[in-house]
mmCIF file of C-alpha atoms in Angstrom:
data_model
loop_
_atom_site.group_PDB
_atom_site.id
_atom_site.type_symbol
_atom_site.label_atom_id
_atom_site.label_comp_id
_atom_site.label_asym_id
_atom_site.label_seq_id
_atom_site.Cartn_x
_atom_site.Cartn_y
_atom_site.Cartn_z
ATOM 1 C CA MET A 228 0.000 0.000 0.000
ATOM 2 C CA PHE A 229 1.392 3.406 -0.971
ATOM 3 C CA ASP A 230 1.271 5.978 1.833
ATOM 4 C CA PHE A 231 1.547 9.434 0.285
ATOM 5 C CA ALA A 232 2.023 11.182 3.639
ATOM 6 C CA HIS A 233 4.898 8.854 4.484
ATOM 7 C CA PHE A 234 6.352 9.461 1.028
ATOM 8 C CA LEU A 235 6.369 13.223 1.647
ATOM 9 C CA SER A 236 8.013 12.751 5.039
ATOM 10 C CA MET A 237 10.778 10.756 3.375
ATOM 11 C CA MET A 238 11.395 13.295 0.613
ATOM 12 C CA PRO A 239 14.662 14.647 2.107
ATOM 13 C CA ASP A 240 16.104 11.099 2.167
ATOM 14 C CA ILE A 241 14.821 10.387 -1.339
ATOM 15 C CA VAL A 242 16.308 13.603 -2.735
ATOM 16 C CA LYS A 243 19.636 12.872 -1.031
ATOM 17 C CA ALA A 244 19.679 9.324 -2.412
ATOM 18 C CA PHE A 245 18.778 10.563 -5.895
ATOM 19 C CA ASN A 246 21.607 13.100 -5.819
ATOM 20 C CA GLN A 247 24.036 10.376 -4.737
ATOM 21 C CA THR A 248 22.914 8.250 -7.679
ATOM 22 C CA LEU A 249 23.483 11.175 -10.056
ATOM 23 C CA ILE A 250 26.986 11.673 -8.617
ATOM 24 C CA MET A 251 27.877 8.016 -9.208
ATOM 25 C CA ILE A 252 26.479 8.032 -12.732
ATOM 26 C CA SER A 253 28.110 11.349 -13.661
ATOM 27 C CA ILE A 254 31.606 10.370 -12.493
ATOM 28 C CA SER A 255 31.531 6.916 -14.072
ATOM 29 C CA THR A 256 30.055 8.221 -17.343
ATOM 30 C CA ALA A 257 32.820 10.824 -17.557
ATOM 31 C CA ALA A 258 35.412 8.088 -16.961
ATOM 32 C CA ALA A 259 33.814 5.895 -19.630
ATOM 33 C CA LEU A 260 33.978 8.719 -22.176
ATOM 34 C CA LEU A 261 37.494 9.784 -21.217
ATOM 35 C CA PHE A 262 39.036 6.303 -21.287
ATOM 36 C CA GLY A 263 36.521 4.020 -23.004
ATOM 37 C CA LEU A 264 36.201 6.094 -26.171
ATOM 38 C CA PRO A 265 39.926 6.130 -27.068
ATOM 39 C CA LEU A 266 40.226 2.496 -25.973
ATOM 40 C CA GLY A 267 37.414 1.493 -28.321
ATOM 41 C CA VAL A 268 39.010 3.446 -31.159
ATOM 42 C CA LEU A 269 42.361 1.800 -30.421
ATOM 43 C CA MET A 270 40.745 -1.646 -30.527
ATOM 44 C CA PHE A 271 39.269 -0.830 -33.940
ATOM 45 C CA VAL A 272 42.281 0.759 -35.647
ATOM 46 C CA THR A 273 44.708 -1.955 -34.463
ATOM 47 C CA ASP A 274 42.542 -4.744 -35.856
ATOM 48 C CA LYS A 275 43.575 -6.815 -38.855
ATOM 49 C CA GLY A 276 43.570 -4.836 -42.088
ATOM 50 C CA MET A 277 43.380 -1.418 -40.415
ATOM 51 C CA PHE A 278 45.944 1.371 -40.752
ATOM 52 C CA TRP A 279 47.415 0.789 -37.271
ATOM 53 C CA GLU A 280 47.231 -2.992 -37.356
ATOM 54 C CA ASN A 281 48.941 -4.390 -34.268
ATOM 55 C CA ARG A 282 48.097 -7.898 -33.156
ATOM 56 C CA PHE A 283 49.843 -7.581 -29.782
ATOM 57 C CA ILE A 284 47.963 -4.445 -28.713
ATOM 58 C CA LYS A 285 44.673 -5.830 -30.012
ATOM 59 C CA THR A 286 45.153 -9.108 -28.114
ATOM 60 C CA VAL A 287 46.288 -7.559 -24.818
ATOM 61 C CA PHE A 288 43.575 -4.929 -24.618
ATOM 62 C CA GLY A 289 40.936 -7.322 -25.941
ATOM 63 C CA PHE A 290 41.783 -9.873 -23.252
ATOM 64 C CA THR A 291 41.753 -7.208 -20.509
ATOM 65 C CA ILE A 292 38.373 -5.869 -21.616
ATOM 66 C CA ASN A 293 36.863 -9.345 -21.775
ATOM 67 C CA LEU A 294 38.319 -10.201 -18.362
ATOM 68 C CA ILE A 295 36.748 -7.214 -16.627
ATOM 69 C CA ARG A 296 33.432 -7.651 -18.417
ATOM 70 C CA SER A 297 33.252 -11.321 -17.424
ATOM 71 C CA ILE A 298 33.240 -10.451 -13.691
ATOM 72 C CA PRO A 299 29.761 -9.784 -12.231
ATOM 73 C CA TYR A 300 29.603 -6.199 -11.033
ATOM 74 C CA ILE A 301 28.816 -6.985 -7.403
ATOM 75 C CA ILE A 302 31.953 -9.183 -7.222
ATOM 76 C CA LEU A 303 34.038 -6.556 -9.018
ATOM 77 C CA LEU A 304 32.794 -3.955 -6.549
ATOM 78 C CA VAL A 305 33.973 -5.950 -3.544
ATOM 79 C CA ALA A 306 37.243 -7.015 -5.201
ATOM 80 C CA LEU A 307 38.141 -3.370 -5.858
ATOM 81 C CA PHE A 308 37.735 -2.273 -2.230
ATOM 82 C CA PRO A 309 41.530 -2.041 -1.705
ATOM 83 C CA LEU A 310 41.954 0.092 -4.841
ATOM 84 C CA THR A 311 38.965 2.230 -3.867
ATOM 85 C CA LYS A 312 40.430 2.751 -0.396
ATOM 86 C CA LEU A 313 43.755 3.744 -1.956
ATOM 87 C CA ILE A 314 42.239 6.246 -4.395
ATOM 88 C CA VAL A 315 39.394 7.757 -2.373
ATOM 89 C CA GLY A 316 40.389 6.930 1.204
ATOM 90 C CA SER A 317 37.093 5.175 1.884
ATOM 91 C CA THR A 318 35.010 2.276 0.602
ATOM 92 C CA ILE A 319 31.597 3.788 1.314
ATOM 93 C CA GLY A 320 29.715 6.652 -0.272
ATOM 94 C CA PRO A 321 28.903 7.586 -3.873
ATOM 95 C CA VAL A 322 32.406 8.785 -4.766
ATOM 96 C CA ALA A 323 33.933 5.523 -3.542
ATOM 97 C CA ALA A 324 31.359 3.516 -5.489
ATOM 98 C CA SER A 325 32.262 5.532 -8.586
ATOM 99 C CA VAL A 326 35.672 3.842 -8.720
ATOM 100 C CA SER A 327 34.256 0.378 -9.391
ATOM 101 C CA LEU A 328 31.485 1.836 -11.548
ATOM 102 C CA SER A 329 34.084 3.560 -13.715
ATOM 103 C CA ILE A 330 36.192 0.432 -14.089
ATOM 104 C CA ALA A 331 33.078 -1.516 -15.096
ATOM 105 C CA ALA A 332 31.902 1.196 -17.502
ATOM 106 C CA ILE A 333 35.174 1.748 -19.378
ATOM 107 C CA PRO A 334 35.478 -1.709 -21.039
ATOM 108 C CA PHE A 335 31.712 -1.869 -21.540
ATOM 109 C CA PHE A 336 31.676 1.411 -23.463
ATOM 110 C CA ALA A 337 34.915 0.552 -25.275
ATOM 111 C CA ARG A 338 33.266 -2.511 -26.815
ATOM 112 C CA LEU A 339 30.267 -0.435 -27.844
ATOM 113 C CA VAL A 340 32.579 2.083 -29.505
ATOM 114 C CA GLU A 341 34.418 -0.667 -31.360
ATOM 115 C CA THR A 342 31.109 -2.148 -32.530
ATOM 116 C CA SER A 343 29.878 1.267 -33.690
ATOM 117 C CA LEU A 344 33.024 1.848 -35.746
ATOM 118 C CA ARG A 345 32.668 -1.567 -37.385
ATOM 119 C CA GLU A 346 29.333 -0.432 -38.812
ATOM 120 C CA ILE A 347 31.110 2.134 -40.998
ATOM 121 C CA ASP A 348 31.423 1.197 -44.677
ATOM 122 C CA PRO A 349 35.031 -0.025 -45.133
ATOM 123 C CA GLY A 350 35.049 1.607 -48.549
ATOM 124 C CA ILE A 351 34.851 5.055 -46.955
ATOM 125 C CA ILE A 352 37.915 4.357 -44.828
ATOM 126 C CA GLU A 353 39.833 2.881 -47.776
ATOM 127 C CA ALA A 354 39.013 5.878 -49.950
ATOM 128 C CA THR A 355 40.230 8.266 -47.245
ATOM 129 C CA ILE A 356 43.492 6.348 -46.897
ATOM 130 C CA ALA A 357 43.912 6.379 -50.683
ATOM 131 C CA VAL A 358 43.837 10.190 -50.838
ATOM 132 C CA GLY A 359 46.637 10.395 -48.254
ATOM 133 C CA ALA A 360 44.747 11.202 -45.070
ATOM 134 C CA THR A 361 46.716 10.773 -41.848
ATOM 135 C CA PRO A 362 45.476 8.340 -39.158
ATOM 136 C CA TRP A 363 44.366 11.253 -36.962
ATOM 137 C CA MET A 364 42.432 12.800 -39.861
ATOM 138 C CA ILE A 365 40.721 9.462 -40.519
ATOM 139 C CA ILE A 366 39.704 9.158 -36.865
ATOM 140 C CA LYS A 367 38.583 12.788 -36.539
ATOM 141 C CA ASP A 368 36.996 13.397 -39.927
ATOM 142 C CA VAL A 369 35.695 9.937 -40.876
ATOM 143 C CA LEU A 370 35.261 7.545 -37.971
ATOM 144 C CA PHE A 371 33.648 9.893 -35.450
ATOM 145 C CA PRO A 372 31.310 11.700 -37.894
ATOM 146 C CA GLU A 373 30.184 8.468 -39.557
ATOM 147 C CA ALA A 374 29.555 6.662 -36.263
ATOM 148 C CA ARG A 375 28.303 9.534 -34.114
ATOM 149 C CA SER A 376 24.658 8.411 -34.024
ATOM 150 C CA SER A 377 25.666 4.895 -33.008
ATOM 151 C CA LEU A 378 28.146 6.284 -30.482
ATOM 152 C CA ILE A 379 25.422 8.340 -28.817
ATOM 153 C CA GLN A 380 23.260 5.239 -28.597
ATOM 154 C CA GLY A 381 26.225 3.488 -26.992
ATOM 155 C CA ILE A 382 26.582 6.280 -24.440
ATOM 156 C CA THR A 383 22.862 6.015 -23.687
ATOM 157 C CA LEU A 384 23.115 2.270 -23.135
ATOM 158 C CA THR A 385 26.161 2.750 -20.910
ATOM 159 C CA ILE A 386 24.397 5.323 -18.720
ATOM 160 C CA ILE A 387 21.353 3.070 -18.345
ATOM 161 C CA SER A 388 23.593 0.176 -17.342
ATOM 162 C CA LEU A 389 25.280 2.440 -14.790
ATOM 163 C CA VAL A 390 21.896 3.242 -13.269
ATOM 164 C CA ALA A 391 21.434 -0.484 -12.598
ATOM 165 C CA TYR A 392 25.002 -0.871 -11.337
ATOM 166 C CA SER A 393 24.634 2.123 -9.016
ATOM 167 C CA ALA A 394 21.615 0.470 -7.414
ATOM 168 C CA MET A 395 23.762 -2.599 -6.692
ATOM 169 C CA ALA A 396 26.492 -0.368 -5.258
ATOM 170 C CA GLY A 397 23.997 0.786 -2.656
ATOM 171 C CA VAL A 398 23.896 -2.720 -1.216
ATOM 172 C CA VAL A 399 27.474 -2.392 0.065
ATOM 173 C CA GLY A 400 27.417 1.203 1.251
ATOM 174 C CA GLY A 401 27.575 3.099 -1.999
ATOM 175 C CA GLY A 402 24.526 5.172 -1.176
ATOM 176 C CA GLY A 403 21.962 6.250 -3.725
ATOM 177 C CA ILE A 404 18.531 4.941 -4.639
ATOM 178 C CA GLY A 405 19.603 1.311 -4.269
ATOM 179 C CA ASP A 406 20.773 1.900 -0.724
ATOM 180 C CA LEU A 407 17.471 3.559 0.162
ATOM 181 C CA ALA A 408 15.482 0.699 -1.353
ATOM 182 C CA ILE A 409 17.444 -1.904 0.611
ATOM 183 C CA ARG A 410 17.508 -0.085 3.976
ATOM 184 C CA PHE A 411 13.866 0.973 4.013
ATOM 185 C CA GLY A 412 12.044 -0.958 1.315
ATOM 186 C CA TYR A 413 13.547 -4.363 2.072
ATOM 187 C CA TYR A 414 14.848 -4.457 5.647
ATOM 188 C CA ARG A 415 11.971 -2.402 7.082
ATOM 189 C CA TYR A 416 9.281 -3.761 4.752
ATOM 190 C CA ASP A 417 8.423 -0.212 3.695
ATOM 191 C CA ASN A 418 6.314 -0.680 0.569
ATOM 192 C CA THR A 419 5.974 3.051 0.023
ATOM 193 C CA ILE A 420 9.734 3.567 -0.291
ATOM 194 C CA MET A 421 10.142 0.440 -2.397
ATOM 195 C CA ILE A 422 7.469 1.584 -4.853
ATOM 196 C CA ALA A 423 8.887 5.123 -4.902
ATOM 197 C CA THR A 424 12.473 4.004 -5.580
ATOM 198 C CA VAL A 425 11.389 1.647 -8.352
ATOM 199 C CA ALA A 426 9.289 4.410 -9.920
ATOM 200 C CA ILE A 427 12.196 6.868 -9.752
ATOM 201 C CA LEU A 428 14.562 4.408 -11.429
ATOM 202 C CA VAL A 429 12.021 3.569 -14.153
ATOM 203 C CA ILE A 430 11.391 7.257 -14.886
ATOM 204 C CA LEU A 431 15.119 8.031 -14.881
ATOM 205 C CA VAL A 432 15.883 5.229 -17.336
ATOM 206 C CA GLN A 433 13.007 6.249 -19.611
ATOM 207 C CA LEU A 434 14.179 9.870 -19.692
ATOM 208 C CA ILE A 435 17.748 8.818 -20.478
ATOM 209 C CA GLN A 436 16.586 6.504 -23.269
ATOM 210 C CA ILE A 437 14.240 9.076 -24.805
ATOM 211 C CA GLY A 438 16.902 11.789 -24.637
ATOM 212 C CA GLY A 439 19.525 9.508 -26.150
ATOM 213 C CA ASP A 440 17.226 8.434 -28.989
ATOM 214 C CA LEU A 441 16.330 12.025 -29.827
ATOM 215 C CA ILE A 442 19.964 13.130 -29.940
ATOM 216 C CA ALA A 443 20.984 10.061 -31.978
ATOM 217 C CA LYS A 444 18.282 10.751 -34.563
ATOM 218 C CA LYS A 445 19.223 14.423 -34.737
ATOM 219 C CA VAL A 446 22.884 13.745 -35.536
ATOM 220 C CA ASP A 447 22.278 10.750 -37.803
ATOM 221 C CA ARG A 448 23.842 11.492 -41.194
ATOM 222 C CA ARG A 449 21.935 8.814 -43.057
#
């Protein structure tokens, strides 16, 4: 049963938890863009037949990405406690949770970037190489413009995945909506908070997806 009066009384806690979730998502999304984007590009341009073909780099980074992605997030979160403690000085709170979220998001987004670049017509890349374009010019003027719609969809998917991961981070002291749902909705059998947290997460994901789709369609060159 949803108690609206109880919901209003809990608004300060809900707002605080929501802000913590936004902090976790913002930091990890920034890390994914900063490191995952160039990593995905590197994976693509060092592949067989590309202008920076390098089997060693492709194999090493490919193995590392697959290794991190194969670990369930909740296990990765706990395993990274020592690193989190070293970097942040604590293992609890949204900033601390952002460390493991970032490490999970970087390889995830890198694979999405690599997949997006593979959708580009190889003939366009070959024609650009034929006219003497440098590798940086190919990346800047061909790869990114041709794949930008798909890249935005990849960013959208990454952010949505981080929303789910951030809820799991709340289970072990990361804060946020997940923490609120566990502490009140589950342990205290508070149906009002459980319903409210689920509704907030659903609305947040829908807004992210709608926004991402609109931007992707707007920049689509096809």
